[in-house]
PDB file of C-alpha atoms in Angstrom:
ATOM      1  CA  MET I   1       0.000   0.000   0.000  1.00  0.00           C
ATOM      2  CA  LYS I   2       1.121   3.548  -0.684  1.00  0.00           C
ATOM      3  CA  LEU I   3       0.812   6.099   2.130  1.00  0.00           C
ATOM      4  CA  LEU I   4       1.231   9.845   2.445  1.00  0.00           C
ATOM      5  CA  LEU I   5       2.404  10.946   5.894  1.00  0.00           C
ATOM      6  CA  VAL I   6       1.595  14.614   6.582  1.00  0.00           C
ATOM      7  CA  GLU I   7       3.315  15.800   9.771  1.00  0.00           C
ATOM      8  CA  ASP I   8       5.364  18.938  10.532  1.00  0.00           C
ATOM      9  CA  SER I   9       7.445  17.380  13.317  1.00  0.00           C
ATOM     10  CA  HIS I  10      10.736  16.218  11.811  1.00  0.00           C
ATOM     11  CA  ARG I  11      11.356  13.936  14.775  1.00  0.00           C
ATOM     12  CA  LEU I  12       8.004  12.187  14.348  1.00  0.00           C
ATOM     13  CA  GLN I  13       8.465  12.058  10.580  1.00  0.00           C
ATOM     14  CA  ARG I  14      11.793  10.236  11.046  1.00  0.00           C
ATOM     15  CA  SER I  15      10.474   7.679  13.514  1.00  0.00           C
ATOM     16  CA  LEU I  16       7.140   7.023  11.793  1.00  0.00           C
ATOM     17  CA  GLY I  17       8.716   7.047   8.340  1.00  0.00           C
ATOM     18  CA  ALA I  18      11.302   4.435   9.285  1.00  0.00           C
ATOM     19  CA  GLY I  19       8.707   2.255  11.036  1.00  0.00           C
ATOM     20  CA  LEU I  20       6.202   2.385   8.183  1.00  0.00           C
ATOM     21  CA  ARG I  21       8.805   1.563   5.540  1.00  0.00           C
ATOM     22  CA  ASN I  22      10.110  -1.316   7.654  1.00  0.00           C
ATOM     23  CA  SER I  23       6.512  -2.565   7.872  1.00  0.00           C
ATOM     24  CA  GLY I  24       6.319  -2.796   4.079  1.00  0.00           C
ATOM     25  CA  TYR I  25       4.539   0.436   3.147  1.00  0.00           C
ATOM     26  CA  VAL I  26       5.508   2.666   0.233  1.00  0.00           C
ATOM     27  CA  LEU I  27       5.684   6.143   1.730  1.00  0.00           C
ATOM     28  CA  ASP I  28       5.825   9.791   0.716  1.00  0.00           C
ATOM     29  CA  GLN I  29       6.290  12.434   3.412  1.00  0.00           C
ATOM     30  CA  ALA I  30       4.968  16.004   3.501  1.00  0.00           C
ATOM     31  CA  TYR I  31       5.758  18.621   6.167  1.00  0.00           C
ATOM     32  CA  ASP I  32       2.992  21.147   5.429  1.00  0.00           C
ATOM     33  CA  GLY I  33      -0.417  21.356   3.767  1.00  0.00           C
ATOM     34  CA  GLU I  34       0.785  22.833   0.479  1.00  0.00           C
ATOM     35  CA  GLN I  35       3.388  20.114  -0.011  1.00  0.00           C
ATOM     36  CA  ALA I  36       0.783  17.482   0.873  1.00  0.00           C
ATOM     37  CA  TRP I  37      -1.676  18.891  -1.672  1.00  0.00           C
ATOM     38  CA  ALA I  38       1.002  18.779  -4.388  1.00  0.00           C
ATOM     39  CA  PHE I  39       1.635  15.097  -3.591  1.00  0.00           C
ATOM     40  CA  LEU I  40      -2.112  14.333  -3.633  1.00  0.00           C
ATOM     41  CA  CYS I  41      -2.540  15.993  -7.031  1.00  0.00           C
ATOM     42  CA  GLY I  42       0.389  14.111  -8.521  1.00  0.00           C
ATOM     43  CA  SER I  43       0.045  10.567  -7.158  1.00  0.00           C
ATOM     44  CA  GLU I  44      -2.541   8.043  -6.025  1.00  0.00           C
ATOM     45  CA  TYR I  45      -2.447   7.038  -2.350  1.00  0.00           C
ATOM     46  CA  ASP I  46      -4.311   4.347  -0.447  1.00  0.00           C
ATOM     47  CA  ILE I  47      -4.188   6.125   2.921  1.00  0.00           C
ATOM     48  CA  VAL I  48      -3.214   9.604   4.121  1.00  0.00           C
ATOM     49  CA  VAL I  49      -1.912   9.835   7.699  1.00  0.00           C
ATOM     50  CA  LEU I  50      -2.708  13.442   8.562  1.00  0.00           C
ATOM     51  CA  ASP I  51      -1.714  15.717  11.445  1.00  0.00           C
ATOM     52  CA  LEU I  52      -4.145  18.603  12.010  1.00  0.00           C
ATOM     53  CA  MET I  53      -1.664  21.235  13.240  1.00  0.00           C
ATOM     54  CA  ILE I  54       0.393  21.700  10.075  1.00  0.00           C
ATOM     55  CA  PRO I  55       1.529  24.990   8.473  1.00  0.00           C
ATOM     56  CA  LYS I  56       0.360  26.714   5.251  1.00  0.00           C
ATOM     57  CA  ILE I  57      -2.850  24.649   4.923  1.00  0.00           C
ATOM     58  CA  ASP I  58      -4.127  23.196   8.183  1.00  0.00           C
ATOM     59  CA  GLY I  59      -5.179  19.546   8.377  1.00  0.00           C
ATOM     60  CA  LEU I  60      -8.962  20.060   8.434  1.00  0.00           C
ATOM     61  CA  THR I  61      -8.833  22.468   5.490  1.00  0.00           C
ATOM     62  CA  LEU I  62      -6.644  20.035   3.543  1.00  0.00           C
ATOM     63  CA  LEU I  63      -9.034  17.182   4.363  1.00  0.00           C
ATOM     64  CA  SER I  64     -12.062  19.139   3.138  1.00  0.00           C
ATOM     65  CA  LYS I  65     -10.142  20.146   0.010  1.00  0.00           C
ATOM     66  CA  LEU I  66      -9.178  16.613  -0.942  1.00  0.00           C
ATOM     67  CA  ARG I  67     -12.741  15.371  -0.411  1.00  0.00           C
ATOM     68  CA  ARG I  68     -14.170  18.188  -2.553  1.00  0.00           C
ATOM     69  CA  GLY I  69     -11.574  17.277  -5.177  1.00  0.00           C
ATOM     70  CA  GLY I  70     -12.874  13.710  -5.326  1.00  0.00           C
ATOM     71  CA  ILE I  71      -9.697  12.135  -3.927  1.00  0.00           C
ATOM     72  CA  GLN I  72     -10.726   8.723  -2.597  1.00  0.00           C
ATOM     73  CA  ALA I  73      -7.739   7.969  -0.359  1.00  0.00           C
ATOM     74  CA  GLN I  74      -8.712   6.985   3.150  1.00  0.00           C
ATOM     75  CA  VAL I  75      -7.569   9.362   5.885  1.00  0.00           C
ATOM     76  CA  ILE I  76      -6.489   8.704   9.457  1.00  0.00           C
ATOM     77  CA  ILE I  77      -6.019  11.812  11.570  1.00  0.00           C
ATOM     78  CA  LEU I  78      -3.182  12.019  14.104  1.00  0.00           C
ATOM     79  CA  SER I  79      -3.795  14.806  16.612  1.00  0.00           C
ATOM     80  CA  ALA I  80      -3.154  15.909  20.172  1.00  0.00           C
ATOM     81  CA  ARG I  81      -6.685  17.314  20.165  1.00  0.00           C
ATOM     82  CA  ASP I  82      -8.563  14.707  22.161  1.00  0.00           C
ATOM     83  CA  THR I  83     -12.048  16.104  22.886  1.00  0.00           C
ATOM     84  CA  THR I  84     -15.191  14.518  21.506  1.00  0.00           C
ATOM     85  CA  GLU I  85     -15.886  17.725  19.582  1.00  0.00           C
ATOM     86  CA  ASP I  86     -12.463  17.529  17.892  1.00  0.00           C
ATOM     87  CA  ARG I  87     -13.060  13.930  16.846  1.00  0.00           C
ATOM     88  CA  ILE I  88     -16.502  14.768  15.468  1.00  0.00           C
ATOM     89  CA  LYS I  89     -15.089  17.681  13.439  1.00  0.00           C
ATOM     90  CA  GLY I  90     -12.419  15.451  11.931  1.00  0.00           C
ATOM     91  CA  LEU I  91     -14.774  12.618  11.050  1.00  0.00           C
ATOM     92  CA  ASP I  92     -17.419  14.989   9.688  1.00  0.00           C
ATOM     93  CA  ALA I  93     -14.779  16.631   7.484  1.00  0.00           C
ATOM     94  CA  GLY I  94     -14.189  13.268   5.818  1.00  0.00           C
ATOM     95  CA  ALA I  95     -11.671  11.353   7.945  1.00  0.00           C
ATOM     96  CA  ASP I  96     -12.037   7.579   8.204  1.00  0.00           C
ATOM     97  CA  ASP I  97     -10.300   7.255  11.586  1.00  0.00           C
ATOM     98  CA  TYR I  98      -8.901   9.444  14.370  1.00  0.00           C
ATOM     99  CA  LEU I  99      -5.910   8.584  16.561  1.00  0.00           C
ATOM    100  CA  VAL I 100      -4.955  10.759  19.517  1.00  0.00           C
ATOM    101  CA  LYS I 101      -1.309  11.625  20.266  1.00  0.00           C
ATOM    102  CA  PRO I 102       0.624  10.192  21.984  1.00  0.00           C
ATOM    103  CA  PHE I 103      -0.081   6.774  20.504  1.00  0.00           C
ATOM    104  CA  SER I 104       1.744   3.472  20.142  1.00  0.00           C
ATOM    105  CA  PHE I 105       3.187   2.612  16.746  1.00  0.00           C
ATOM    106  CA  ASP I 106       1.599  -0.856  16.956  1.00  0.00           C
ATOM    107  CA  GLU I 107      -1.816   0.747  17.334  1.00  0.00           C
ATOM    108  CA  LEU I 108      -1.192   2.899  14.248  1.00  0.00           C
ATOM    109  CA  LEU I 109      -0.275  -0.220  12.272  1.00  0.00           C
ATOM    110  CA  SER I 110      -3.454  -1.918  13.495  1.00  0.00           C
ATOM    111  CA  ARG I 111      -5.556   1.068  12.405  1.00  0.00           C
ATOM    112  CA  LEU I 112      -3.864   1.060   8.983  1.00  0.00           C
ATOM    113  CA  ARG I 113      -4.573  -2.658   8.535  1.00  0.00           C
ATOM    114  CA  ALA I 114      -8.210  -2.079   9.478  1.00  0.00           C
ATOM    115  CA  LEU I 115      -8.542   0.739   6.939  1.00  0.00           C
ATOM    116  CA  SER I 116      -6.946  -1.410   4.237  1.00  0.00           C
ATOM    117  CA  ARG I 117      -9.735  -3.954   4.648  1.00  0.00           C
ATOM    118  CA  ARG I 118     -12.452  -1.411   3.935  1.00  0.00           C
ATOM    119  CA  PRO I 119     -13.633  -1.067   0.324  1.00  0.00           C
ATOM    120  CA  ILE I 120     -13.194   2.384  -1.208  1.00  0.00           C
ATOM    121  CA  SER I 121     -14.962   3.564  -4.371  1.00  0.00           C
ATOM    122  CA  ALA I 122     -14.777   0.872  -7.055  1.00  0.00           C
ATOM    123  CA  GLN I 123     -11.767  -0.835  -5.493  1.00  0.00           C
ATOM    124  CA  ALA I 124     -12.520  -4.049  -3.639  1.00  0.00           C
ATOM    125  CA  SER I 125     -11.318  -4.464  -0.101  1.00  0.00           C
ATOM    126  CA  LEU I 126      -8.035  -6.265   0.264  1.00  0.00           C
ATOM    127  CA  ASN I 127      -8.388  -9.939   1.025  1.00  0.00           C
ATOM    128  CA  SER I 128      -5.718 -11.416   3.246  1.00  0.00           C
ATOM    129  CA  GLU I 129      -5.161 -14.145   0.652  1.00  0.00           C
ATOM    130  CA  ILE I 130      -5.621 -14.275  -3.125  1.00  0.00           C
ATOM    131  CA  GLN I 131      -5.562 -17.561  -5.070  1.00  0.00           C
ATOM    132  CA  ILE I 132      -5.090 -17.686  -8.848  1.00  0.00           C
ATOM    133  CA  LEU I 133      -4.587 -21.035 -10.610  1.00  0.00           C
ATOM    134  CA  GLY I 134      -3.028 -22.547  -7.513  1.00  0.00           C
ATOM    135  CA  VAL I 135      -0.752 -19.584  -6.802  1.00  0.00           C
ATOM    136  CA  VAL I 136      -1.498 -18.264  -3.306  1.00  0.00           C
ATOM    137  CA  ILE I 137      -0.599 -14.628  -2.597  1.00  0.00           C
ATOM    138  CA  ASP I 138      -0.711 -13.915   1.132  1.00  0.00           C
ATOM    139  CA  MET I 139      -1.202 -10.173   1.623  1.00  0.00           C
ATOM    140  CA  LYS I 140      -0.587 -10.316   5.374  1.00  0.00           C
ATOM    141  CA  ASP I 141       2.661 -12.301   5.366  1.00  0.00           C
ATOM    142  CA  ARG I 142       3.748 -10.953   1.941  1.00  0.00           C
ATOM    143  CA  THR I 143       4.481 -14.416   0.579  1.00  0.00           C
ATOM    144  CA  VAL I 144       3.710 -16.293  -2.642  1.00  0.00           C
ATOM    145  CA  MET I 145       3.143 -20.061  -2.524  1.00  0.00           C
ATOM    146  CA  TYR I 146       2.579 -22.725  -5.173  1.00  0.00           C
ATOM    147  CA  ASP I 147       2.050 -26.426  -4.524  1.00  0.00           C
ATOM    148  CA  GLN I 148       2.713 -25.762  -0.817  1.00  0.00           C
ATOM    149  CA  GLN I 149       6.170 -24.358  -1.585  1.00  0.00           C
ATOM    150  CA  GLN I 150       7.135 -20.733  -1.089  1.00  0.00           C
ATOM    151  CA  ILE I 151       8.427 -18.853  -4.136  1.00  0.00           C
ATOM    152  CA  ILE I 152      11.130 -16.465  -2.922  1.00  0.00           C
ATOM    153  CA  LEU I 153      10.575 -13.032  -4.467  1.00  0.00           C
ATOM    154  CA  THR I 154      12.232  -9.679  -3.995  1.00  0.00           C
ATOM    155  CA  PRO I 155      10.041  -6.896  -2.515  1.00  0.00           C
ATOM    156  CA  SER I 156       9.593  -5.322  -5.964  1.00  0.00           C
ATOM    157  CA  GLU I 157       8.605  -8.650  -7.565  1.00  0.00           C
ATOM    158  CA  TYR I 158       6.132  -9.352  -4.775  1.00  0.00           C
ATOM    159  CA  ASN I 159       4.643  -5.866  -4.940  1.00  0.00           C
ATOM    160  CA  ILE I 160       4.040  -6.161  -8.682  1.00  0.00           C
ATOM    161  CA  VAL I 161       2.251  -9.513  -8.533  1.00  0.00           C
ATOM    162  CA  ALA I 162       0.261  -8.486  -5.441  1.00  0.00           C
ATOM    163  CA  LEU I 163      -0.946  -5.227  -7.007  1.00  0.00           C
ATOM    164  CA  LEU I 164      -1.933  -6.875 -10.290  1.00  0.00           C
ATOM    165  CA  ALA I 165      -3.683  -9.704  -8.397  1.00  0.00           C
ATOM    166  CA  GLN I 166      -5.707  -7.183  -6.393  1.00  0.00           C
ATOM    167  CA  ARG I 167      -6.706  -5.427  -9.620  1.00  0.00           C
ATOM    168  CA  ARG I 168      -7.236  -8.365 -11.946  1.00  0.00           C
ATOM    169  CA  GLY I 169      -8.189  -7.411 -15.474  1.00  0.00           C
ATOM    170  CA  GLN I 170      -6.787  -3.867 -15.160  1.00  0.00           C
ATOM    171  CA  ILE I 171      -3.824  -2.969 -17.342  1.00  0.00           C
ATOM    172  CA  HIS I 172      -1.078  -0.978 -15.613  1.00  0.00           C
ATOM    173  CA  THR I 173       1.503   0.951 -17.610  1.00  0.00           C
ATOM    174  CA  HIS I 174       5.133   1.122 -16.531  1.00  0.00           C
ATOM    175  CA  ASP I 175       4.546   4.629 -15.180  1.00  0.00           C
ATOM    176  CA  GLN I 176       1.468   3.539 -13.208  1.00  0.00           C
ATOM    177  CA  LEU I 177       3.408   0.688 -11.601  1.00  0.00           C
ATOM    178  CA  ILE I 178       6.236   3.057 -10.699  1.00  0.00           C
ATOM    179  CA  ASP I 179       3.777   5.550  -9.186  1.00  0.00           C
ATOM    180  CA  ARG I 180       1.929   2.923  -7.168  1.00  0.00           C
ATOM    181  CA  LEU I 181       4.872   0.882  -5.930  1.00  0.00           C
ATOM    182  CA  TYR I 182       7.629   3.414  -5.234  1.00  0.00           C
ATOM    183  CA  ASP I 183       7.867   6.670  -3.318  1.00  0.00           C
ATOM    184  CA  SER I 184       8.364   9.944  -5.167  1.00  0.00           C
ATOM    185  CA  SER I 185      12.099  10.120  -4.400  1.00  0.00           C
ATOM    186  CA  SER I 186      12.838   6.747  -6.022  1.00  0.00           C
ATOM    187  CA  ASP I 187      14.624   6.767  -9.375  1.00  0.00           C
ATOM    188  CA  VAL I 188      12.993   3.761 -11.059  1.00  0.00           C
ATOM    189  CA  THR I 189      13.041   3.267 -14.838  1.00  0.00           C
ATOM    190  CA  ARG I 190      10.811   1.384 -17.272  1.00  0.00           C
ATOM    191  CA  ASN I 191      13.695  -1.039 -17.822  1.00  0.00           C
ATOM    192  CA  ALA I 192      13.741  -1.801 -14.088  1.00  0.00           C
ATOM    193  CA  ILE I 193      10.022  -2.672 -14.139  1.00  0.00           C
ATOM    194  CA  GLU I 194      10.572  -4.932 -17.160  1.00  0.00           C
ATOM    195  CA  ALA I 195      13.456  -6.647 -15.349  1.00  0.00           C
ATOM    196  CA  HIS I 196      11.337  -7.227 -12.217  1.00  0.00           C
ATOM    197  CA  VAL I 197       8.478  -8.716 -14.262  1.00  0.00           C
ATOM    198  CA  SER I 198      10.892 -10.939 -16.200  1.00  0.00           C
ATOM    199  CA  ALA I 199      12.447 -12.234 -12.973  1.00  0.00           C
ATOM    200  CA  LEU I 200       8.989 -12.803 -11.459  1.00  0.00           C
ATOM    201  CA  ARG I 201       7.940 -14.878 -14.471  1.00  0.00           C
ATOM    202  CA  ARG I 202      11.148 -16.939 -14.326  1.00  0.00           C
ATOM    203  CA  LYS I 203      10.650 -17.736 -10.646  1.00  0.00           C
ATOM    204  CA  LEU I 204       7.008 -18.741 -11.160  1.00  0.00           C
ATOM    205  CA  LYS I 205       7.999 -20.951 -14.086  1.00  0.00           C
ATOM    206  CA  ALA I 206      10.835 -22.565 -12.103  1.00  0.00           C
ATOM    207  CA  ALA I 207       8.309 -23.494  -9.403  1.00  0.00           C
ATOM    208  CA  GLY I 208       5.986 -25.045 -11.993  1.00  0.00           C
ATOM    209  CA  ALA I 209       3.429 -22.256 -11.517  1.00  0.00           C
ATOM    210  CA  PRO I 210       1.573 -20.317 -14.231  1.00  0.00           C
ATOM    211  CA  ALA I 211       3.247 -17.112 -15.426  1.00  0.00           C
ATOM    212  CA  LEU I 212       0.179 -15.047 -14.355  1.00  0.00           C
ATOM    213  CA  VAL I 213       1.520 -11.630 -15.398  1.00  0.00           C
ATOM    214  CA  GLU I 214       0.720 -10.843 -19.041  1.00  0.00           C
ATOM    215  CA  ASN I 215       1.907  -7.984 -21.219  1.00  0.00           C
ATOM    216  CA  ARG I 216      -0.185  -6.145 -23.783  1.00  0.00           C
ATOM    217  CA  ARG I 217       2.452  -4.524 -25.959  1.00  0.00           C
ATOM    218  CA  GLY I 218       2.210  -0.765 -25.999  1.00  0.00           C
ATOM    219  CA  PHE I 219      -0.206  -0.728 -23.047  1.00  0.00           C
ATOM    220  CA  GLY I 220       1.194  -2.485 -19.985  1.00  0.00           C
ATOM    221  CA  TYR I 221       0.967  -5.454 -17.613  1.00  0.00           C
ATOM    222  CA  PHE I 222      -2.035  -7.268 -16.166  1.00  0.00           C
ATOM    223  CA  ILE I 223      -3.331 -10.508 -14.695  1.00  0.00           C
ATOM    224  CA  ALA I 224      -6.347 -11.715 -16.648  1.00  0.00           C
ATOM    225  CA  ALA I 225      -9.715 -11.265 -14.928  1.00  0.00           C
ATOM    226  CA  LYS I 226     -10.550 -14.899 -15.693  1.00  0.00           C
ATOM    227  CA  THR I 227      -8.255 -17.552 -17.168  1.00  0.00           C
ATOM    228  CA  ALA I 228      -9.116 -20.596 -19.236  1.00  0.00           C
ATOM    229  CA  GLY I 229      -7.973 -22.828 -16.386  1.00  0.00           C
ATOM    230  CA  GLU I 230     -10.313 -21.165 -13.936  1.00  0.00           C
ATOM    231  CA  SER I 231     -13.227 -21.317 -16.364  1.00  0.00           C
ATOM    232  CA  ALA I 232     -12.706 -25.047 -16.869  1.00  0.00           C
ATOM    233  CA  ALA I 233     -12.504 -25.606 -13.132  1.00  0.00           C
ATOM    234  CA  ASN I 234     -15.772 -23.738 -12.605  1.00  0.00           C
ATOM    235  CA  GLN I 235     -17.508 -25.811 -15.287  1.00  0.00           C
ATOM    236  CA  ALA I 236     -16.237 -29.028 -13.690  1.00  0.00           C
ATOM    237  CA  GLU I 237     -17.737 -27.987 -10.366  1.00  0.00           C
TER     238      GLU I 237
END
């Protein structure tokens, strides 16, 4: 999942940023409301972690702005404001959750996992496990299994197959994959994406598993919404 952390405290940005990246999240970091709005206009995020007391554009104004702009990212507010009235204002402005400072990092991770399970717009909620032609993609443990054997993938290879499995039938260009799977400071090329997909296919093939990831030349990569193998299995049932 790709997150935007909006927080003006450099100390908290360092600690939360390191913890979130170590927990497997792709993360961009903004220190004020204007910088956050620029990120939101330029990239797609699953969740925004938003402090209310930020300079230039305050958190509630930014939240109202992104909702009016049709941005569907889910929002969890982090704030030292702990009254019932403060919580109501945040939720009424469009937040999906509200966490009072100080908080434990484990609780933040739990709240993020809970938000990830909620469906937003046309995107289905994330299942903890996806199975395609015998390939099992475990979203919680970040593993890929076939015939009860784990296929060892790099983080980039796993992220590609997991994203395409979540969005079966949708074609993703190289640029869309780069935007979804890497933070804005990463220098990732189209050739790198092609190399990751090629390595992913080789590892699946070596394990005896289907290739899964297809390429429509000139458009991008996808996993078919329904495969011939799955259709035959459904007819047999």
